[in-house]
Tab-separated table of C-alpha atoms and ligand atoms in Angstrom:
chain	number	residue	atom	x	y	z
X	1	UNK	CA	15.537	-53.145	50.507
X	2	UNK	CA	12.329	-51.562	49.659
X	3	UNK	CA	10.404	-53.365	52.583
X	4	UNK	CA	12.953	-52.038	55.305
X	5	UNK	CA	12.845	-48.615	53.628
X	6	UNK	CA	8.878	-48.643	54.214
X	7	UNK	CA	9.612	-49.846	57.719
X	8	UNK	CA	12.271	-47.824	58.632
X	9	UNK	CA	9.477	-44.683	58.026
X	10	UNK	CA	6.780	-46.483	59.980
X	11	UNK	CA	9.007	-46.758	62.755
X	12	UNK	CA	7.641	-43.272	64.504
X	13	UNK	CA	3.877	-44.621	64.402
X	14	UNK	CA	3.164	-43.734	67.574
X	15	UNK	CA	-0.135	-42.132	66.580
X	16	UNK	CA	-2.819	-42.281	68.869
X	17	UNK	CA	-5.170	-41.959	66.637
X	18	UNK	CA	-7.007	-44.412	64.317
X	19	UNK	CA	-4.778	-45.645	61.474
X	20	UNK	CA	-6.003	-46.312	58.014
X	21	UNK	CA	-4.475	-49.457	57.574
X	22	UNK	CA	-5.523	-50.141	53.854
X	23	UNK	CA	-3.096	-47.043	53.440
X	24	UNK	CA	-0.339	-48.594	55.225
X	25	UNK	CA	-0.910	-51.701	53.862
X	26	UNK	CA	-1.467	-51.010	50.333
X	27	UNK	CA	-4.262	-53.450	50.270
X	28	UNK	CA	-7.464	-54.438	52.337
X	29	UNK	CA	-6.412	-58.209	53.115
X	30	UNK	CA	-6.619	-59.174	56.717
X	31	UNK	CA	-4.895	-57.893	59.393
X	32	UNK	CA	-2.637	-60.705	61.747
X	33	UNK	CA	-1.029	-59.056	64.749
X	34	UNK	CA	1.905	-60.510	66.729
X	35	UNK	CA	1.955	-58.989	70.311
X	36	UNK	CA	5.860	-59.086	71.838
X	37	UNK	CA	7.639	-60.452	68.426
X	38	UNK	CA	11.040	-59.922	70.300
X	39	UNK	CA	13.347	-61.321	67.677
X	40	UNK	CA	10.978	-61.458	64.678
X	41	UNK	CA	11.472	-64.821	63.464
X	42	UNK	CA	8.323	-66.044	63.938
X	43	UNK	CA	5.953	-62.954	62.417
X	44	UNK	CA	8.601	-63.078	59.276
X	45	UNK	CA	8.066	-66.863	58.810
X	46	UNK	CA	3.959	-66.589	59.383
X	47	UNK	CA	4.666	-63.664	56.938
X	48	UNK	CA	6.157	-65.357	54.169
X	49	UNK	CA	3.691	-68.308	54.816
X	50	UNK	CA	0.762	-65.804	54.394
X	51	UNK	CA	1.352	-63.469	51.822
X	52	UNK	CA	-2.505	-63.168	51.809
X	53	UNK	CA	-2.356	-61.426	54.813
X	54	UNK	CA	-0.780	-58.109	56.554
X	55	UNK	CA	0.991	-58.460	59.695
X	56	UNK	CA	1.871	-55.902	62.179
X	57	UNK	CA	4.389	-57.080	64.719
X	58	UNK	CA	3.988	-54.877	68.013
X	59	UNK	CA	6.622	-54.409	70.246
X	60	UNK	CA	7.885	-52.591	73.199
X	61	UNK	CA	11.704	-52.773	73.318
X	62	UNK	CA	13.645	-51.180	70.358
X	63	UNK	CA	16.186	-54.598	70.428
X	64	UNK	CA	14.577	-56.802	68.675
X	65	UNK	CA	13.307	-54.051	65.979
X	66	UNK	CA	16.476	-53.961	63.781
X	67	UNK	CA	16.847	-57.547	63.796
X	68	UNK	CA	13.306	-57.870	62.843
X	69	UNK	CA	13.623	-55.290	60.049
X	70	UNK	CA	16.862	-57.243	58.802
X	71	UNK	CA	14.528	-60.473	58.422
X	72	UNK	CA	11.790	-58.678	56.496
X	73	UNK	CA	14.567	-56.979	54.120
X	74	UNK	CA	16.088	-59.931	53.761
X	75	UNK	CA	12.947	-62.097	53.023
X	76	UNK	CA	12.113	-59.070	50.586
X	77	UNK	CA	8.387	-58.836	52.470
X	78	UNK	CA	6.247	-56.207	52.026
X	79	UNK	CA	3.086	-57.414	53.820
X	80	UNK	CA	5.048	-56.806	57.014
X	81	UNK	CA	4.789	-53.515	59.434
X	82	UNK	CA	6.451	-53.056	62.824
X	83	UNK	CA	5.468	-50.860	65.422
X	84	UNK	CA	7.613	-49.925	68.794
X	85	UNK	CA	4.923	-49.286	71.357
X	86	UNK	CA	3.040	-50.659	75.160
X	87	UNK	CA	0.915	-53.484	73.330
X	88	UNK	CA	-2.553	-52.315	75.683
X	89	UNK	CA	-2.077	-48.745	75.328
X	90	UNK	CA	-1.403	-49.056	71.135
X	91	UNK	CA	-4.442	-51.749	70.640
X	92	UNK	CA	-7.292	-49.514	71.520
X	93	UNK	CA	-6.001	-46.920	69.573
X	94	UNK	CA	-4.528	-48.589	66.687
X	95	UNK	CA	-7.835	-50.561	65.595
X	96	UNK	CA	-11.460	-50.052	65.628
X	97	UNK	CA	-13.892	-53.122	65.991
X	98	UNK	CA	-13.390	-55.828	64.104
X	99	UNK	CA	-10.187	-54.696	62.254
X	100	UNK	CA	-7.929	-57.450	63.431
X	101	UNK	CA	-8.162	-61.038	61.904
X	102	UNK	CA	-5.696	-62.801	64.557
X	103	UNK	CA	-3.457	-62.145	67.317
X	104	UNK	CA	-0.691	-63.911	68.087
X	105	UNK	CA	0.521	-63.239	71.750
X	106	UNK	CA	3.695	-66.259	72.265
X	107	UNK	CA	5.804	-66.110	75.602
X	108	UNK	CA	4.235	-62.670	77.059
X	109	UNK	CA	6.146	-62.115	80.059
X	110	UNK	CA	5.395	-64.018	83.076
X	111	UNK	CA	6.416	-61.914	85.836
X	112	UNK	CA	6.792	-64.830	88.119
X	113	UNK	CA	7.065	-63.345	91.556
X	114	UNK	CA	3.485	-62.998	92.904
X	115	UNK	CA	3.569	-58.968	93.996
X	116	UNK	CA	4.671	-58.571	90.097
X	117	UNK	CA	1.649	-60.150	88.900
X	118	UNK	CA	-0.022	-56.858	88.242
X	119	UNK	CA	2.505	-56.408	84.812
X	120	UNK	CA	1.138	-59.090	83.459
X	121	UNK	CA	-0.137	-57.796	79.621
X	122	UNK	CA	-2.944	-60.871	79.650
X	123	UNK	CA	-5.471	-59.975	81.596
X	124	UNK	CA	-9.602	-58.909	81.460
X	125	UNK	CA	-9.045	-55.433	80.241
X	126	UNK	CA	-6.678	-56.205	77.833
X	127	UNK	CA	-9.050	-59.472	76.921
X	128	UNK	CA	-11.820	-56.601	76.784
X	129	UNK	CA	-10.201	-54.787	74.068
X	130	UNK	CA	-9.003	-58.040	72.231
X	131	UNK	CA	-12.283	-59.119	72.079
X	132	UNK	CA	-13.653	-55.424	70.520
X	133	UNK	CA	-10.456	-55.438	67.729
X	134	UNK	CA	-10.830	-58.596	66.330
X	135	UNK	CA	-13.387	-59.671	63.257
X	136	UNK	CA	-16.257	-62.369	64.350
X	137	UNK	CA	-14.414	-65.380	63.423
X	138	UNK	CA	-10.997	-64.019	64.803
X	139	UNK	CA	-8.560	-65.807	67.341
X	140	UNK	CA	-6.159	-65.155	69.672
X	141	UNK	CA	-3.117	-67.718	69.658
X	142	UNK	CA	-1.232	-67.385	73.416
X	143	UNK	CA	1.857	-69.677	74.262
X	144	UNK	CA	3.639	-69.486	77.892
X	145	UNK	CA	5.766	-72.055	80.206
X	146	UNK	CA	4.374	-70.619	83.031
X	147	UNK	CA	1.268	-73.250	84.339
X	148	UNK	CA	-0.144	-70.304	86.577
X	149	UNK	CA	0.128	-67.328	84.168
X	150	UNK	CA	-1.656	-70.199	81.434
X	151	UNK	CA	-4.183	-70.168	84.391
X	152	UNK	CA	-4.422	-66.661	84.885
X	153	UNK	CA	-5.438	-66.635	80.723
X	154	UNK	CA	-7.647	-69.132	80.594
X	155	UNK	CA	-9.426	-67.351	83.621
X	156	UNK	CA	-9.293	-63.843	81.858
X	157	UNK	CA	-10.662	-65.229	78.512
X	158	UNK	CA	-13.512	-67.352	80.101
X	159	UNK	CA	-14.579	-64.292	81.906
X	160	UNK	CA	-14.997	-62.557	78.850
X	161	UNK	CA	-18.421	-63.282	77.125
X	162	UNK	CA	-17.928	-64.199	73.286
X	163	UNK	CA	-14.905	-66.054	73.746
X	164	UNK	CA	-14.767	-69.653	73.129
X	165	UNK	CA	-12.008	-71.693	74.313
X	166	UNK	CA	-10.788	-74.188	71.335
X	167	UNK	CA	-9.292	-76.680	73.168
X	168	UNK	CA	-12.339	-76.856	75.490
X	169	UNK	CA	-13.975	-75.271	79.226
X	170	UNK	CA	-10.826	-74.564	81.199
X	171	UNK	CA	-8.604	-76.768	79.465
X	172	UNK	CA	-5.393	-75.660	77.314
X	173	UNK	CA	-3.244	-78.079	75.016
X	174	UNK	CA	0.244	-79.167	76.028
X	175	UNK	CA	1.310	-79.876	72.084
X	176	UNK	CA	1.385	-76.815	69.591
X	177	UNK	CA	-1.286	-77.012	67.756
X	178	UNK	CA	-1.097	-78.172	63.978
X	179	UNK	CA	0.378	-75.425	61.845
X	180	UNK	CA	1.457	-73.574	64.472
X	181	UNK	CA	5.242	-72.439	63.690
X	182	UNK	CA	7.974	-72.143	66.902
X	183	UNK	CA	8.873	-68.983	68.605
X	184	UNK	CA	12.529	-68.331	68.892
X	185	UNK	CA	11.571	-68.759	73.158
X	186	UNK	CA	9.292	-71.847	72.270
X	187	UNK	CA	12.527	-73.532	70.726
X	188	UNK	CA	14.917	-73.071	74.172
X	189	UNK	CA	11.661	-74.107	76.343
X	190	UNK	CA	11.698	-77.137	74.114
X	191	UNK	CA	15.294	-78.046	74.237
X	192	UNK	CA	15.075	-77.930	77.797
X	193	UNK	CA	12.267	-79.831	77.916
X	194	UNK	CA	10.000	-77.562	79.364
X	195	UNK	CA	5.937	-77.920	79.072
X	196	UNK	CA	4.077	-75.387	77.243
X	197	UNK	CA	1.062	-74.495	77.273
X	198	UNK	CA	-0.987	-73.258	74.305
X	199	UNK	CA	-4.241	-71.732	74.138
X	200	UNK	CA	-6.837	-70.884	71.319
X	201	UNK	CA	-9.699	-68.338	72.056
X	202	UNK	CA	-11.820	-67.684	68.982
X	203	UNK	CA	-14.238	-64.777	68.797
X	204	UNK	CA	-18.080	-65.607	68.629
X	205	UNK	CA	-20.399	-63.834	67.477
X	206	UNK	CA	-24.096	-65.218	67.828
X	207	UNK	CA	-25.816	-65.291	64.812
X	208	UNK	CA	-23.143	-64.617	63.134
X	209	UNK	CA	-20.143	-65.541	60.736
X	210	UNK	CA	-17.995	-66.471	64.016
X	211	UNK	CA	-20.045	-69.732	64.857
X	212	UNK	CA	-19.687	-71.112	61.365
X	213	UNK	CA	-15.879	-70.705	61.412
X	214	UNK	CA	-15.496	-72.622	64.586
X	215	UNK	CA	-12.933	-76.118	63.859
X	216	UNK	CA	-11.371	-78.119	66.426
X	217	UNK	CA	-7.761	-77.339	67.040
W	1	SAM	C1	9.561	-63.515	76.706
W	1	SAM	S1	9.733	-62.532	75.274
W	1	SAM	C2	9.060	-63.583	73.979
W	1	SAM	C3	9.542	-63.178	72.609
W	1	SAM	C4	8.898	-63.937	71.438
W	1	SAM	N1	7.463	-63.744	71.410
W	1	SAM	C5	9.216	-65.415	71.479
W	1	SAM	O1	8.317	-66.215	71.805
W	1	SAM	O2	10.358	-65.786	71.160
W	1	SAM	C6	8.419	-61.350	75.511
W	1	SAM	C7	8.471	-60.218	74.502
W	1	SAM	O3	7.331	-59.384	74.681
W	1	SAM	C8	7.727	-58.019	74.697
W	1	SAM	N2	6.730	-57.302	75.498
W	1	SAM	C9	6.517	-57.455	76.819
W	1	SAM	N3	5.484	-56.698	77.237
W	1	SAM	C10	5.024	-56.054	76.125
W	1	SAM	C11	3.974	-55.117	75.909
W	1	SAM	N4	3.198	-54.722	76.916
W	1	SAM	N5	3.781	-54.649	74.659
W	1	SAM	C12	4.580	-55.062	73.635
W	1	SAM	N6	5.593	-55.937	73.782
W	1	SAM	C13	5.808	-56.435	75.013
W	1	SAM	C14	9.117	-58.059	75.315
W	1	SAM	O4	9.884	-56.929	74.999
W	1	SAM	C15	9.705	-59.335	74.678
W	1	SAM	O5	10.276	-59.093	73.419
């Protein structure tokens, strides 16, 4: 009850300012961001997995929200936040550099037909300001069916200096990776026995923490 309550209020965060996020939170523990959580299942179960961490589910339809905020309530989290907004205009705003521990971006929409292309969320500007909100270390976990929007990431993230690919130079992985819990949209592609591709960027930062962190996915 008293996690929806607290969501319920956060609802109108459209502020386009910075956020102090230790306030929101209640604590300083790291910050896990799900871009596009459309049903919620999969930031609630990372949630409960994680109570170690905050996560702040970002999305921009309002039909998936009360769904979402039933899961929390009913998993009786409090180290969940959801925010109704345009994931590259709130990212900027929302977090300064290095605020953001890992972002989880599953099933973006592919906007198949070529003159649509432009929509796509995943590319370099939005890479650009990825790169500038997450902690040296940090990761970004992407998931699509499509093999040429999985080519127009692995371009976009290459292109960005600081970024390494985990899975290695231009390559992505066609099994999830271990740990890695299914999407509500990763289970249908499965059942249908779709391929998906997976890809794991992780922030470097030379000289610094980033390179130790670095494991093999
Ligand atoms: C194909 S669905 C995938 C839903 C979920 N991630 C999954 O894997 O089951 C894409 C989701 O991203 C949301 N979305 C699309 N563009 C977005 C944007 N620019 N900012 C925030 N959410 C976005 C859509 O509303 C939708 O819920």
């Amino acid at each position: 009850m008293e996690s929806a309550a607290a969501l319920i209020q956060l609802d109108p965060l459209i502020v386009w300012t910075r956020v102090n996020w230790a306030q929101i939170f209640g604590n300083r523990n790291p910050i896990r961001v799900e871009v596009g959580f459309g049903n919620g299942s999969f930031l609630v179960a990372m949630a409960q997995r994680d109570p170690a961490s905050n996560f702040l589910g970002i999305e921009i339809y309002s039909r998936g929200m009360r769904r979402a905020l039933r899961r929390i309530e009913r998993a009786g989290l409090n180290n969940v936040r959801l925010l109704r907004a345009e994931a590259s205009a709130a990212l900027p705003r929302l977090f300064g550099p290095e605020e953001v521990g890992e972002v989880y971006i599953n099933f973006p929409d592919p906007w198949p037909k070529k003159r649509h292309w432009k929509r796509r969320l995943i590319k370099p500007s939005f890479v650009e300001t990825l790169y500038r909100v997450l902690e040296g270390g940090g990761r970004v976990h992407l998931a699509t069916d499509h093999f040429d929007y999985a080519q127009e990431m692995l371009a976009s993230f290459e292109g960005q200096d600081g970024f390494l690919n985990l899975a290695g130079e231009k390559a992505f992985l066609t099994h999830p990776p271990e740990e890695r819990l299914p999407t509500k949209y990763e289970q249908e592609f499965l059942r249908e026995g779709k391929t998906i591709f997976y890809l794991v960027f992780q922030k470097v930062v030379l000289g610094g923490a980033g390179l130790a962190q670095i494991s093999k996915l």
